Coordinates of C-alpha atoms and ligand atoms in Angstrom, one line a residue:
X976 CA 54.1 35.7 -44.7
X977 CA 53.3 32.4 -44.0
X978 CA 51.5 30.8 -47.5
X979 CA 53.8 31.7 -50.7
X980 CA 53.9 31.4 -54.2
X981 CA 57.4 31.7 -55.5
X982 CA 57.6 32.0 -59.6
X983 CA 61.1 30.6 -60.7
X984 CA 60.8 31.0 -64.6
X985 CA 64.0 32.1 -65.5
X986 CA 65.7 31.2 -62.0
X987 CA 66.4 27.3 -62.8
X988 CA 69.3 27.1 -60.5
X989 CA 69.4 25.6 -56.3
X990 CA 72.7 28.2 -55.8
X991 CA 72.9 32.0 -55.6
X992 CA 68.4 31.8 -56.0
X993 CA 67.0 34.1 -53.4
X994 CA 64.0 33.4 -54.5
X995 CA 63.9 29.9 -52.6
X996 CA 65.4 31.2 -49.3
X997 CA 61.7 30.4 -47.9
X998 CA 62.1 31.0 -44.3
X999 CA 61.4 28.4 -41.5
X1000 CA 58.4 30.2 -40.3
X1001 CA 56.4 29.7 -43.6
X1002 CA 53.4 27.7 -43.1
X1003 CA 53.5 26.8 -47.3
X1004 CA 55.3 27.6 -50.3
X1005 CA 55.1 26.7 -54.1
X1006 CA 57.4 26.2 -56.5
X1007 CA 56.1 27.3 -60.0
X1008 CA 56.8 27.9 -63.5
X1009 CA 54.3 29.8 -65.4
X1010 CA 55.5 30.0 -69.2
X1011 CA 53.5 32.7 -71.1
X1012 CA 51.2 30.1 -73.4
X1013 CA 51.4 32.8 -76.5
X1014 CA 55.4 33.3 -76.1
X1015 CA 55.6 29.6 -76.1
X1016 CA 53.8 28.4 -79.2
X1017 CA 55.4 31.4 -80.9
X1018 CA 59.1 30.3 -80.0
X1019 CA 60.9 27.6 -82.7
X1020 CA 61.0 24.1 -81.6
X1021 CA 64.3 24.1 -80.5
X1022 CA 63.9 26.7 -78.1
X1023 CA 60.4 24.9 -76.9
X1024 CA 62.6 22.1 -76.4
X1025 CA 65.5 23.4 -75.0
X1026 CA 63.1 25.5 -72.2
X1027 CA 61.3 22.3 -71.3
X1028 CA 65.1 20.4 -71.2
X1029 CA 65.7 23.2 -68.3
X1030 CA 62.5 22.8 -66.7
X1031 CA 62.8 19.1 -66.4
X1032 CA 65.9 19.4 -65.1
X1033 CA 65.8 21.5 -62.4
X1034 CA 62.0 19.6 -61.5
X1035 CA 64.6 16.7 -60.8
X1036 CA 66.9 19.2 -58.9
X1037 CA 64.1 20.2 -56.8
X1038 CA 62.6 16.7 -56.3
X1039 CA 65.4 16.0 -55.4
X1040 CA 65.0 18.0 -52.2
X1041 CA 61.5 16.9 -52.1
X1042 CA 60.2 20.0 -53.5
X1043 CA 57.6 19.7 -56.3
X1044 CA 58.0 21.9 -58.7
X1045 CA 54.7 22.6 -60.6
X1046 CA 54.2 23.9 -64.1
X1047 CA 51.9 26.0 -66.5
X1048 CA 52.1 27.2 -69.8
X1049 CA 49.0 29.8 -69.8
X1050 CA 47.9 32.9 -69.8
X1051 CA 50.0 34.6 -66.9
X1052 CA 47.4 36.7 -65.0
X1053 CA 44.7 34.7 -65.8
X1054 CA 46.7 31.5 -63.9
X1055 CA 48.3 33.6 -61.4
X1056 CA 44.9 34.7 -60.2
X1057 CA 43.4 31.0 -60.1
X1058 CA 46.8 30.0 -58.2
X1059 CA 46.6 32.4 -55.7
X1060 CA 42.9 32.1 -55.1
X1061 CA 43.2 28.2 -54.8
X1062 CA 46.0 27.8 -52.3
X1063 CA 45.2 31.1 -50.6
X1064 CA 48.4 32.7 -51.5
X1065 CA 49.2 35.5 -49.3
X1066 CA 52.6 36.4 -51.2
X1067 CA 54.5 36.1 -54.7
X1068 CA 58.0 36.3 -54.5
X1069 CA 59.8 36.4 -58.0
X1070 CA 62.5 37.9 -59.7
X1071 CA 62.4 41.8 -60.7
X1072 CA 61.2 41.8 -64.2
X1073 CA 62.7 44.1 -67.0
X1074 CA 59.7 43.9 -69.4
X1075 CA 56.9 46.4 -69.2
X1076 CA 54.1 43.7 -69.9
X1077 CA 55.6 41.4 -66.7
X1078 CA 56.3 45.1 -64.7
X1079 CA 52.2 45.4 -65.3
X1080 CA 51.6 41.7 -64.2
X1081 CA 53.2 42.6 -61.2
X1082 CA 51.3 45.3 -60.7
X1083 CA 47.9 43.8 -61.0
X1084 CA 49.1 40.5 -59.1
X1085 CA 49.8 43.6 -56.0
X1086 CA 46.1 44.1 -56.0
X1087 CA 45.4 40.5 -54.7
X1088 CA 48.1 39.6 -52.7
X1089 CA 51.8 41.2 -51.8
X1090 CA 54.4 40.8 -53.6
X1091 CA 58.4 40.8 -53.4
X1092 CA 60.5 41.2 -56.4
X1093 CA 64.2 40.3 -56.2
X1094 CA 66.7 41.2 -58.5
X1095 CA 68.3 38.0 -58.8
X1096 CA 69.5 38.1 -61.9
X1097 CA 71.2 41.1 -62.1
X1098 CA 74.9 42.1 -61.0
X1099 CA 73.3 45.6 -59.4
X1100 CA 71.1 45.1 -57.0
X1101 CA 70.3 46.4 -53.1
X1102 CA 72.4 49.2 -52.2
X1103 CA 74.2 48.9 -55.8
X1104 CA 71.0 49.4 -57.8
X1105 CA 71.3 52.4 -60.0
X1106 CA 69.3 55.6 -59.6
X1107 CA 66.6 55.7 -62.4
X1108 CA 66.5 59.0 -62.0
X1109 CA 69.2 59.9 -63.6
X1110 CA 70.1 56.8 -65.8
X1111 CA 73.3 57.4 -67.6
X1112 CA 72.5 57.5 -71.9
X1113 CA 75.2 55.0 -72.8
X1114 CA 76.7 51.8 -71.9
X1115 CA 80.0 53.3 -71.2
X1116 CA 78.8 55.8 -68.9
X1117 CA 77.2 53.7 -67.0
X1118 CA 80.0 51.0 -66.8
X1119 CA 82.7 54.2 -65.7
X1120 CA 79.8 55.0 -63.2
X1121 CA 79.3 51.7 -61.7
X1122 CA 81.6 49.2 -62.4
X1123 CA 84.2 50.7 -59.7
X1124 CA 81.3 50.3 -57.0
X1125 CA 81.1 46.7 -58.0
X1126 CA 82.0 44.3 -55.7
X1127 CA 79.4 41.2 -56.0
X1128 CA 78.6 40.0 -53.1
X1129 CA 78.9 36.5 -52.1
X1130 CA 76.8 34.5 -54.1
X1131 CA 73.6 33.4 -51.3
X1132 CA 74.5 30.2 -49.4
X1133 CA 71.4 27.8 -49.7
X1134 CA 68.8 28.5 -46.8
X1135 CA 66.1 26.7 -48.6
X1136 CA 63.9 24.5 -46.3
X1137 CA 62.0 22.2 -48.4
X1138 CA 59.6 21.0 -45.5
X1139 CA 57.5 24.4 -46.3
X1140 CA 57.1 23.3 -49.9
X1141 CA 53.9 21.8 -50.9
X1142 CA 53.6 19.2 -53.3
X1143 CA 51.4 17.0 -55.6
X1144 CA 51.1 19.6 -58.4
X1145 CA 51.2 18.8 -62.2
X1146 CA 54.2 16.9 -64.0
X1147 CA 57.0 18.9 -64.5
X1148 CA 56.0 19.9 -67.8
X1149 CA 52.7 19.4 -69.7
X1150 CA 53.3 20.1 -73.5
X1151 CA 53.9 18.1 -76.2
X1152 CA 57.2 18.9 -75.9
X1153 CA 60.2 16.6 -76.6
X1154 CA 62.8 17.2 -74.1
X1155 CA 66.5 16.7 -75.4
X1156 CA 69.1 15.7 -73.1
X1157 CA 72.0 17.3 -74.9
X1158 CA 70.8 20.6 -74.2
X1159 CA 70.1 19.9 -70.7
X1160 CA 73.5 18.4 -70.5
X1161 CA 74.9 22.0 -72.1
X1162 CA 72.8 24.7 -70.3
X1163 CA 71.6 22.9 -67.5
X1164 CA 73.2 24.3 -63.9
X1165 CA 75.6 21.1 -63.5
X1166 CA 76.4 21.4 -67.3
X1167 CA 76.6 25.2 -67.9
X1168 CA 78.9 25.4 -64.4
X1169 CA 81.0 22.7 -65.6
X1170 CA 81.2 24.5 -69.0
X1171 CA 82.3 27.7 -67.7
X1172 CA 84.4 26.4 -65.3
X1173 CA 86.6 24.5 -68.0
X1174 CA 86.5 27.7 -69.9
X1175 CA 87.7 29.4 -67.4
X1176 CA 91.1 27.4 -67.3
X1177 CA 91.2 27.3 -71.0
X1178 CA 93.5 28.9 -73.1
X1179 CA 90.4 30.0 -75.3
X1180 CA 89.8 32.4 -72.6
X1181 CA 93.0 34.1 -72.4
X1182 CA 92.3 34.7 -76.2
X1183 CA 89.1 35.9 -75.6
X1184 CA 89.3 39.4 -76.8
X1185 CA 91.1 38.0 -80.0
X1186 CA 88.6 35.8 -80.9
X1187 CA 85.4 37.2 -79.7
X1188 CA 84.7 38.5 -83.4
X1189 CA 84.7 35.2 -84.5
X1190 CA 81.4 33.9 -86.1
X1191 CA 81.4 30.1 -85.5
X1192 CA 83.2 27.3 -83.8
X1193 CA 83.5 26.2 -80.3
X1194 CA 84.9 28.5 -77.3
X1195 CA 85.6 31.4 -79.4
X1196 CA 83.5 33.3 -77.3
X1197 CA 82.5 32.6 -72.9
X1198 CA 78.9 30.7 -74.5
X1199 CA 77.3 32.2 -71.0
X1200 CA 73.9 33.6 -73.0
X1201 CA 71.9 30.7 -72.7
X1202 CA 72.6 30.1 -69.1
X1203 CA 72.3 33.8 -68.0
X1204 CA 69.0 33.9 -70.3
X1205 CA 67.2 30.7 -68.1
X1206 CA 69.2 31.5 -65.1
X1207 CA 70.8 28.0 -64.9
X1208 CA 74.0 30.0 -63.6
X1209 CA 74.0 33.1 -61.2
X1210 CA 75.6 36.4 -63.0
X1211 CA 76.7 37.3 -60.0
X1212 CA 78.7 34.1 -59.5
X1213 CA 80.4 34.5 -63.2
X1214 CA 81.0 38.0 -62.3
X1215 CA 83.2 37.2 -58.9
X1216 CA 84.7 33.9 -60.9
X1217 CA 86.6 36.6 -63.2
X1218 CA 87.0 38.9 -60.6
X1219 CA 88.9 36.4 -58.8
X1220 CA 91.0 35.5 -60.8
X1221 CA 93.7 36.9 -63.4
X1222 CA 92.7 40.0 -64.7
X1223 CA 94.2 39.8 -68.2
X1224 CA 92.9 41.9 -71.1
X1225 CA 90.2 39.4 -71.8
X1226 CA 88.9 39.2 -68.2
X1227 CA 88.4 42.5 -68.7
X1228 CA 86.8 42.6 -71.6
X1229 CA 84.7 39.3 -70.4
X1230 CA 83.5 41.9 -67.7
X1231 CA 82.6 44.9 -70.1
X1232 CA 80.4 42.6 -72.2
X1233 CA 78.2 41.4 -69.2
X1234 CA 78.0 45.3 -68.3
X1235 CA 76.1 45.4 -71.9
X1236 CA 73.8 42.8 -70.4
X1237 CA 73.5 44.9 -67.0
X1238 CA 73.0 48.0 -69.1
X1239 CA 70.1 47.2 -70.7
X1240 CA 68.3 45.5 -67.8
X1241 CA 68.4 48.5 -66.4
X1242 CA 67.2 50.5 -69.3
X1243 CA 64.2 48.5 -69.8
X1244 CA 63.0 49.0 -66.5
X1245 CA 63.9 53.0 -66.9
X1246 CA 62.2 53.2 -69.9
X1247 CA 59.0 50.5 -70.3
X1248 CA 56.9 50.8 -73.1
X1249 CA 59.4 53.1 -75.0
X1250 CA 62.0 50.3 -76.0
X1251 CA 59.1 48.8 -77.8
X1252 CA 58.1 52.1 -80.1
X1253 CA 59.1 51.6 -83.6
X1254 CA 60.5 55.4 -83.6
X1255 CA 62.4 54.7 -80.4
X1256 CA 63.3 56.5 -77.2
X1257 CA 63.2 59.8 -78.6
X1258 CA 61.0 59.7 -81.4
X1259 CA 63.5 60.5 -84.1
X1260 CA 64.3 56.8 -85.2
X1261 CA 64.3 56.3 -88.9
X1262 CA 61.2 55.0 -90.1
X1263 CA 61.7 52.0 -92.0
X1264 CA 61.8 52.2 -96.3
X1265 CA 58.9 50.1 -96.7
X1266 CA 55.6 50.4 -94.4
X1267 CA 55.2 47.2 -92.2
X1268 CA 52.1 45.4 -94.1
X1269 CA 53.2 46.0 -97.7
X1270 CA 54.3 43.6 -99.7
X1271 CA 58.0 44.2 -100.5
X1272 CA 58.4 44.7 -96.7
X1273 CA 56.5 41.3 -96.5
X1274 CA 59.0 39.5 -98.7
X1275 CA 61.9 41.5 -98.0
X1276 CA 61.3 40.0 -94.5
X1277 CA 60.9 36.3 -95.9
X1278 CA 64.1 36.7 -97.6
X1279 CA 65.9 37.4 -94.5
X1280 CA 64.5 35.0 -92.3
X1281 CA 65.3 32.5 -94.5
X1282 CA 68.5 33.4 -95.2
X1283 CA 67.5 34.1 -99.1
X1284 CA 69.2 38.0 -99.1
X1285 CA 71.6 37.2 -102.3
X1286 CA 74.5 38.5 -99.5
X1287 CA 76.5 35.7 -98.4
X1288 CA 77.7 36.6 -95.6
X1289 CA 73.8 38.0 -94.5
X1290 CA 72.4 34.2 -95.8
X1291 CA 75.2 32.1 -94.1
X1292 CA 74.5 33.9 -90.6
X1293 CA 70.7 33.5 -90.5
X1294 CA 70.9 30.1 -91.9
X1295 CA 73.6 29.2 -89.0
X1296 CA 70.9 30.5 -86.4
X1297 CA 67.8 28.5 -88.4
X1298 CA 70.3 25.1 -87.1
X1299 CA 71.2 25.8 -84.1
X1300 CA 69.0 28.7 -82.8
X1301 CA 71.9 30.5 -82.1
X1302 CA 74.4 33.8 -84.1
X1303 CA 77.8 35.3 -83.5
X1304 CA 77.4 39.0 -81.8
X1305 CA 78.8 40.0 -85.5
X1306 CA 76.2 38.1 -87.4
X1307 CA 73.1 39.5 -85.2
X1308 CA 75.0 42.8 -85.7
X1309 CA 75.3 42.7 -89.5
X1310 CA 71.9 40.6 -89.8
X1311 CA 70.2 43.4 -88.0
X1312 CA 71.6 46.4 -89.7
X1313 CA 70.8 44.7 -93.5
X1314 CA 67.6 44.4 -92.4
X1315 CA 66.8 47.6 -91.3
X1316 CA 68.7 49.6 -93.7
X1317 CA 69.0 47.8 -96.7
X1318 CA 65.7 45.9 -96.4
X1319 CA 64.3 48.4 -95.2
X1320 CA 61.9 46.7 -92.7
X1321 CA 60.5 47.7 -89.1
X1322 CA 63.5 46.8 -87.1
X1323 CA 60.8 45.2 -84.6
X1324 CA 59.8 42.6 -86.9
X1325 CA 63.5 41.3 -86.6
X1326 CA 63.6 41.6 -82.6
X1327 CA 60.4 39.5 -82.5
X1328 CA 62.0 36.8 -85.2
X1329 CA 65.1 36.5 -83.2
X1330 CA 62.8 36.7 -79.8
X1331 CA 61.4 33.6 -81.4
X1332 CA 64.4 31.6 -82.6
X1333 CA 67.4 32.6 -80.5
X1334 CA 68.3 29.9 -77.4
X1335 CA 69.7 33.0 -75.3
X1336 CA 66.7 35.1 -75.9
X1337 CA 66.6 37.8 -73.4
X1338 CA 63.9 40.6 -73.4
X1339 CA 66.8 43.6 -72.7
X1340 CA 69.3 42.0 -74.5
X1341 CA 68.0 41.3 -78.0
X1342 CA 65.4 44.6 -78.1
X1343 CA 67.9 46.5 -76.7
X1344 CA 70.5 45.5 -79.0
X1345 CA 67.4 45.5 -81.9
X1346 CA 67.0 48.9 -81.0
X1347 CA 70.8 50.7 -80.8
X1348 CA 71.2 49.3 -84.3
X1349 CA 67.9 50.9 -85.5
X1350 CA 68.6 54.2 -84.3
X1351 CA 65.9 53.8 -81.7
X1352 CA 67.5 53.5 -78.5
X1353 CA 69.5 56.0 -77.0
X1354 CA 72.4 57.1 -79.8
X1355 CA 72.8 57.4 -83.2
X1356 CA 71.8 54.6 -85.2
X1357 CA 74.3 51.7 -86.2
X1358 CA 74.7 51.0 -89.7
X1359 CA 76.8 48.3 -91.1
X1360 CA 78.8 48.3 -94.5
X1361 CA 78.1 44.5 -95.0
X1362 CA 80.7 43.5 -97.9
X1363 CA 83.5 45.6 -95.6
X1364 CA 82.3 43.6 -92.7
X1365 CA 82.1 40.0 -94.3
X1366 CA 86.0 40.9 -95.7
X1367 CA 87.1 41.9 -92.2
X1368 CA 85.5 38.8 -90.3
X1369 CA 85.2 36.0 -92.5
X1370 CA 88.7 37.0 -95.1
X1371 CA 89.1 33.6 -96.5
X1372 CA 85.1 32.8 -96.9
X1373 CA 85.1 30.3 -94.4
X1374 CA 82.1 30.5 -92.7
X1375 CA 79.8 31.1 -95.6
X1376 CA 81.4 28.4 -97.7
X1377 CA 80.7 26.1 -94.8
X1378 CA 77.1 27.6 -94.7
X1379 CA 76.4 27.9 -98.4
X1380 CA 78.8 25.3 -100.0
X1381 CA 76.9 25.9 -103.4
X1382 CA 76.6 29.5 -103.7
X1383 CA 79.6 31.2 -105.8
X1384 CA 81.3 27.8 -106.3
X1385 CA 82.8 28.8 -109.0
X1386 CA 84.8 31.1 -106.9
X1387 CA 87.1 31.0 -104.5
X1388 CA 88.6 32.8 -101.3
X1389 CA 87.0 36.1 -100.2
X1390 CA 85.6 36.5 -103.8
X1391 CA 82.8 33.8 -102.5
X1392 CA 81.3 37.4 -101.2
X1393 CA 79.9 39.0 -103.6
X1394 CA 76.2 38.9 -104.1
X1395 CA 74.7 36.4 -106.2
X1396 CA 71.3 35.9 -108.0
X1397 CA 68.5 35.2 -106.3
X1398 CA 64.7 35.3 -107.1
X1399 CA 65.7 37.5 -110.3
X1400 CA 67.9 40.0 -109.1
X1401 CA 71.4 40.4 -107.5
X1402 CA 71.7 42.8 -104.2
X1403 CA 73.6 45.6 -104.9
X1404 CA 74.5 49.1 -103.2
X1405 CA 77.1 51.8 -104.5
X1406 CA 78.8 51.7 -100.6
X1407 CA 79.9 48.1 -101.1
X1408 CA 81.7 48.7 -104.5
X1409 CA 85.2 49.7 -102.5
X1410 CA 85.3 46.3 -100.6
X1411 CA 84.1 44.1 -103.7
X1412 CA 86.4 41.4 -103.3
Ligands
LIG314 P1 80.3 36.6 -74.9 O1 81.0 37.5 -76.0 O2 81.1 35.6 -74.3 O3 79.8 37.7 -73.8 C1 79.6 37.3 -72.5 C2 78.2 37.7 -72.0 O4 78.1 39.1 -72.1 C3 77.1 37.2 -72.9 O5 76.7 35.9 -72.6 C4 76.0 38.2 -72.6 O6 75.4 37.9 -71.4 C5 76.8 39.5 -72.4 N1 76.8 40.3 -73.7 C6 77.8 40.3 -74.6 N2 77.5 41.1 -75.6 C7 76.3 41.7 -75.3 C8 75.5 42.7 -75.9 N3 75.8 43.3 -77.0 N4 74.3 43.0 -75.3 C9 74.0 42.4 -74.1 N5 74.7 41.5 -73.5 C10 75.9 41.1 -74.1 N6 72.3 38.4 -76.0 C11 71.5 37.7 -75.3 O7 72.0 37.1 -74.2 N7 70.2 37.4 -75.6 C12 69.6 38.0 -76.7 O8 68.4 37.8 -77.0 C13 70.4 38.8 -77.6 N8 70.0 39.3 -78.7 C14 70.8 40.1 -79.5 C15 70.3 40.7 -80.7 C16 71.1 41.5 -81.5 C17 70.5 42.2 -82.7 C18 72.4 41.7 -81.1 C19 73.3 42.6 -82.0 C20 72.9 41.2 -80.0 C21 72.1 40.4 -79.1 N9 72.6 39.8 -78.0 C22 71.8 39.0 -77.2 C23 74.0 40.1 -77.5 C24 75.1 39.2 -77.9 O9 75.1 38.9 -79.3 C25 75.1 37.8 -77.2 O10 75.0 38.0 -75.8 C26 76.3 37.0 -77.4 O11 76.5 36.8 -78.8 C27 76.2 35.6 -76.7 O12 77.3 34.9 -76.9 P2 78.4 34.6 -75.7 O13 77.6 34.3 -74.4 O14 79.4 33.7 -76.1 O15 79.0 36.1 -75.5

């Protein structure tokens, strides 16, 4: 095809990106981002600002090479049929999406022009993708089915030739938008390599799976979400980084959690619209206490969001992701679970608020982790005793006396649990009374 239009959006990396092996006999190729315009104003403006940090960054890699890299926030088929009319595009090349709304895209954008989706941002792909057909129900399953099978391939050597790019597009990035050089120094490629490479040789590696519970501090956990989420590193290279080398119990386990990630790519793309419902999968999800629209669900939800639950250890983890856009895998475990079965709100109102705030967002990962907690993916659902939970992961009442130095001051050690007043009342459920601290 000789006059291309390659969409990079959450491909920001030169290595292992397939989607820029543009061969020599291309007459004209285009590098663009095309940010969904409601997403955008919708995300927090750290993640706005982190997202156009990346962008800039790898515009600079790509200028670099003399490619111009050029860059809309809009309303995806509306632009991608103005783009391809105006330079004549003959063929999209982008990376296989896992979201029914960008599956459809894809599907209308076929009706113009062809199109060639890669999955460059999963482990399985090629002859290692898995049979939708019979899509195994649970993580485990599918890791004992595949993970023997996998043996990444080498990452993609760089066959990029820039002479087929075209430029003299628009700046980088067009919004409003500060950028912040911090996160681009963290999540960029260069900075999210060097990162992962240092943790690699660290000794907070090898304590990987004792720490990996942890719910704040630096290196308790690999960090890789933000970088897998923007595709500022390659999976597949992570993946054949631990394979290389040691395999001690926390490689291991390093590997099962990026199987989660793998799982629910696949998932998404087995089951669309689905992981989306409110009663889930297979229609038997609880439906939530209080109907979406009424007012206690209304400030129920308020409460939560802004860490205003009168449960410490609830508060203290959504007020750790209000400054800095990020949460343990306990906290969005426990976070989720309160909110759905205590609050007793529409478990998609939290997918969306973390869909909003979280710097790793990920479509699979955060709705598919939204919905195994709610009941409304493929198992039973996931409900978490939250006083048992705040004893077992934060016994000395670290983390929420760093987070809420003046709630319970009075008190000290693990009794800075227990629920405290808040608008009126004081949380309270019979199944915490055994853990009261
Ligand atoms: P590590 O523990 O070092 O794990 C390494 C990598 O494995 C992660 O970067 C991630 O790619 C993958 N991984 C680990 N656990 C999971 C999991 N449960 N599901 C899928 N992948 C996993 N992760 C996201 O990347 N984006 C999201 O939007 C997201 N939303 C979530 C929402 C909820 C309600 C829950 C319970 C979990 C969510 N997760 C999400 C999964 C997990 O919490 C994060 O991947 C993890 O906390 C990121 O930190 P890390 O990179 O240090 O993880």
């Amino acid at each position: 095809m000789s006059r291309q239009l390659l969409l990079l959006n959450e491909t920001l990396r030169l290595q292992d990106n397939p989607l820029l092996n543009v061969p020599k006999s291309t007459d004209s190729a285009y590098a663009v981002i095309l940010l969904n315009q409601h997403q955008f104003e919708q995300s927090s403006p750290k993640r706005q600002a982190l997202q156009a940090a990346l962008i800039a960054d790898f515009a600079k890699q790509l200028a670099a090479r003399g490619i111009q890299l050029h860059c809309y926030i809009a309303e995806p088929w509306q632009q991608l049929q103005k783009l391809i009319k105006a330079w004549q595009i003959e063929l999209v090349v982008a990376a296989t999406p896992c979201a029914i709304d960008e599956v459809r895209l894809f599907d209308k954008v076929s009706s113009l022009c062809k199109v060639q989706l890669l999955d460059c941002n999963s482990l399985l792909d090629g002859q290692l993708a898995p049979d939708y057909q019979r899509f195994p129900k649970s993580c485990s399953q599918f890791r004992s089915q595949r993970e023997p099978e996998l043996l990444v391939s080498a990452p993609i050597a760089d066959r990029c030739c820039p002479s087929a790019f075209i430029g003299n597009g628009c700046s980088p990035f067009t919004s409003q938008t500060e950028t912040n050089e911090q996160f681009a120094a963290e999540y960029s490629s260069e900075g999210a390599s060097k990162r992962w490479q240092n943790y690699l040789q660290s000794r907070a590696f090898s304590a990987y799976l004792q720490t990996r519970n942890q719910l704040y501090g630096a290196d308790y956990a690999s960090f890789l979400s933000v970088a897998l989420a923007f595709g500022t590193l390659s999976v597949r290279q992570c993946w054949q980084d631990l394979q290389q080398g040691p395999q001690h119990p926390s490689a291991v386990w390093l590997k099962q959690e990026l199987f989660w990630r793998e799982y629910f790519r696949h998932y998404f793309r087995v089951h669309g619209a689905a992981c989306f419902a409110e009663a889930g999968l297979a229609r038997r999800a609880p439906l939530p206490k209080f109907p979406k629209g009424s007012s206690t669900a209304r400030e129920n939800f308020r409460r939560w969001q802004q860490g205003e639950t009168g449960v410490p250890f609830i508060d203290a983890n959504m007020r750790l992701l209000a400054n800095t856009g990020l949460m343990s895998n306990r906290g969005r475990q426990n976070v989720a679970s309160y909110l759905v079965f205590e609050l007793g709100v529409d478990w998609r109102l939290g997918a969306t608020f973390f869909e909003q705030q979280l710097l790793d967002f990920d479509v699979a990962s955060n709705w598919g982790n939204w919905a195994y907690i709610a009941g409304a993916g493929e198992g039973p659902a996931r409900h978490f005793n939250v006083m048992k939970q705040s004893l077992q992961y934060d016994k000395d009442a670290e983390f929420v006396s760093l987070l809420l130095p003046d709630i319970n001051s009075t008190l000290t050690g693990p009794a800075k649990h227990r629920p405290y007043p808040i608008h009126g009342s004081t949380p309270w459920q019979e199944s915490w009374a055994p853990y009261l601290p």
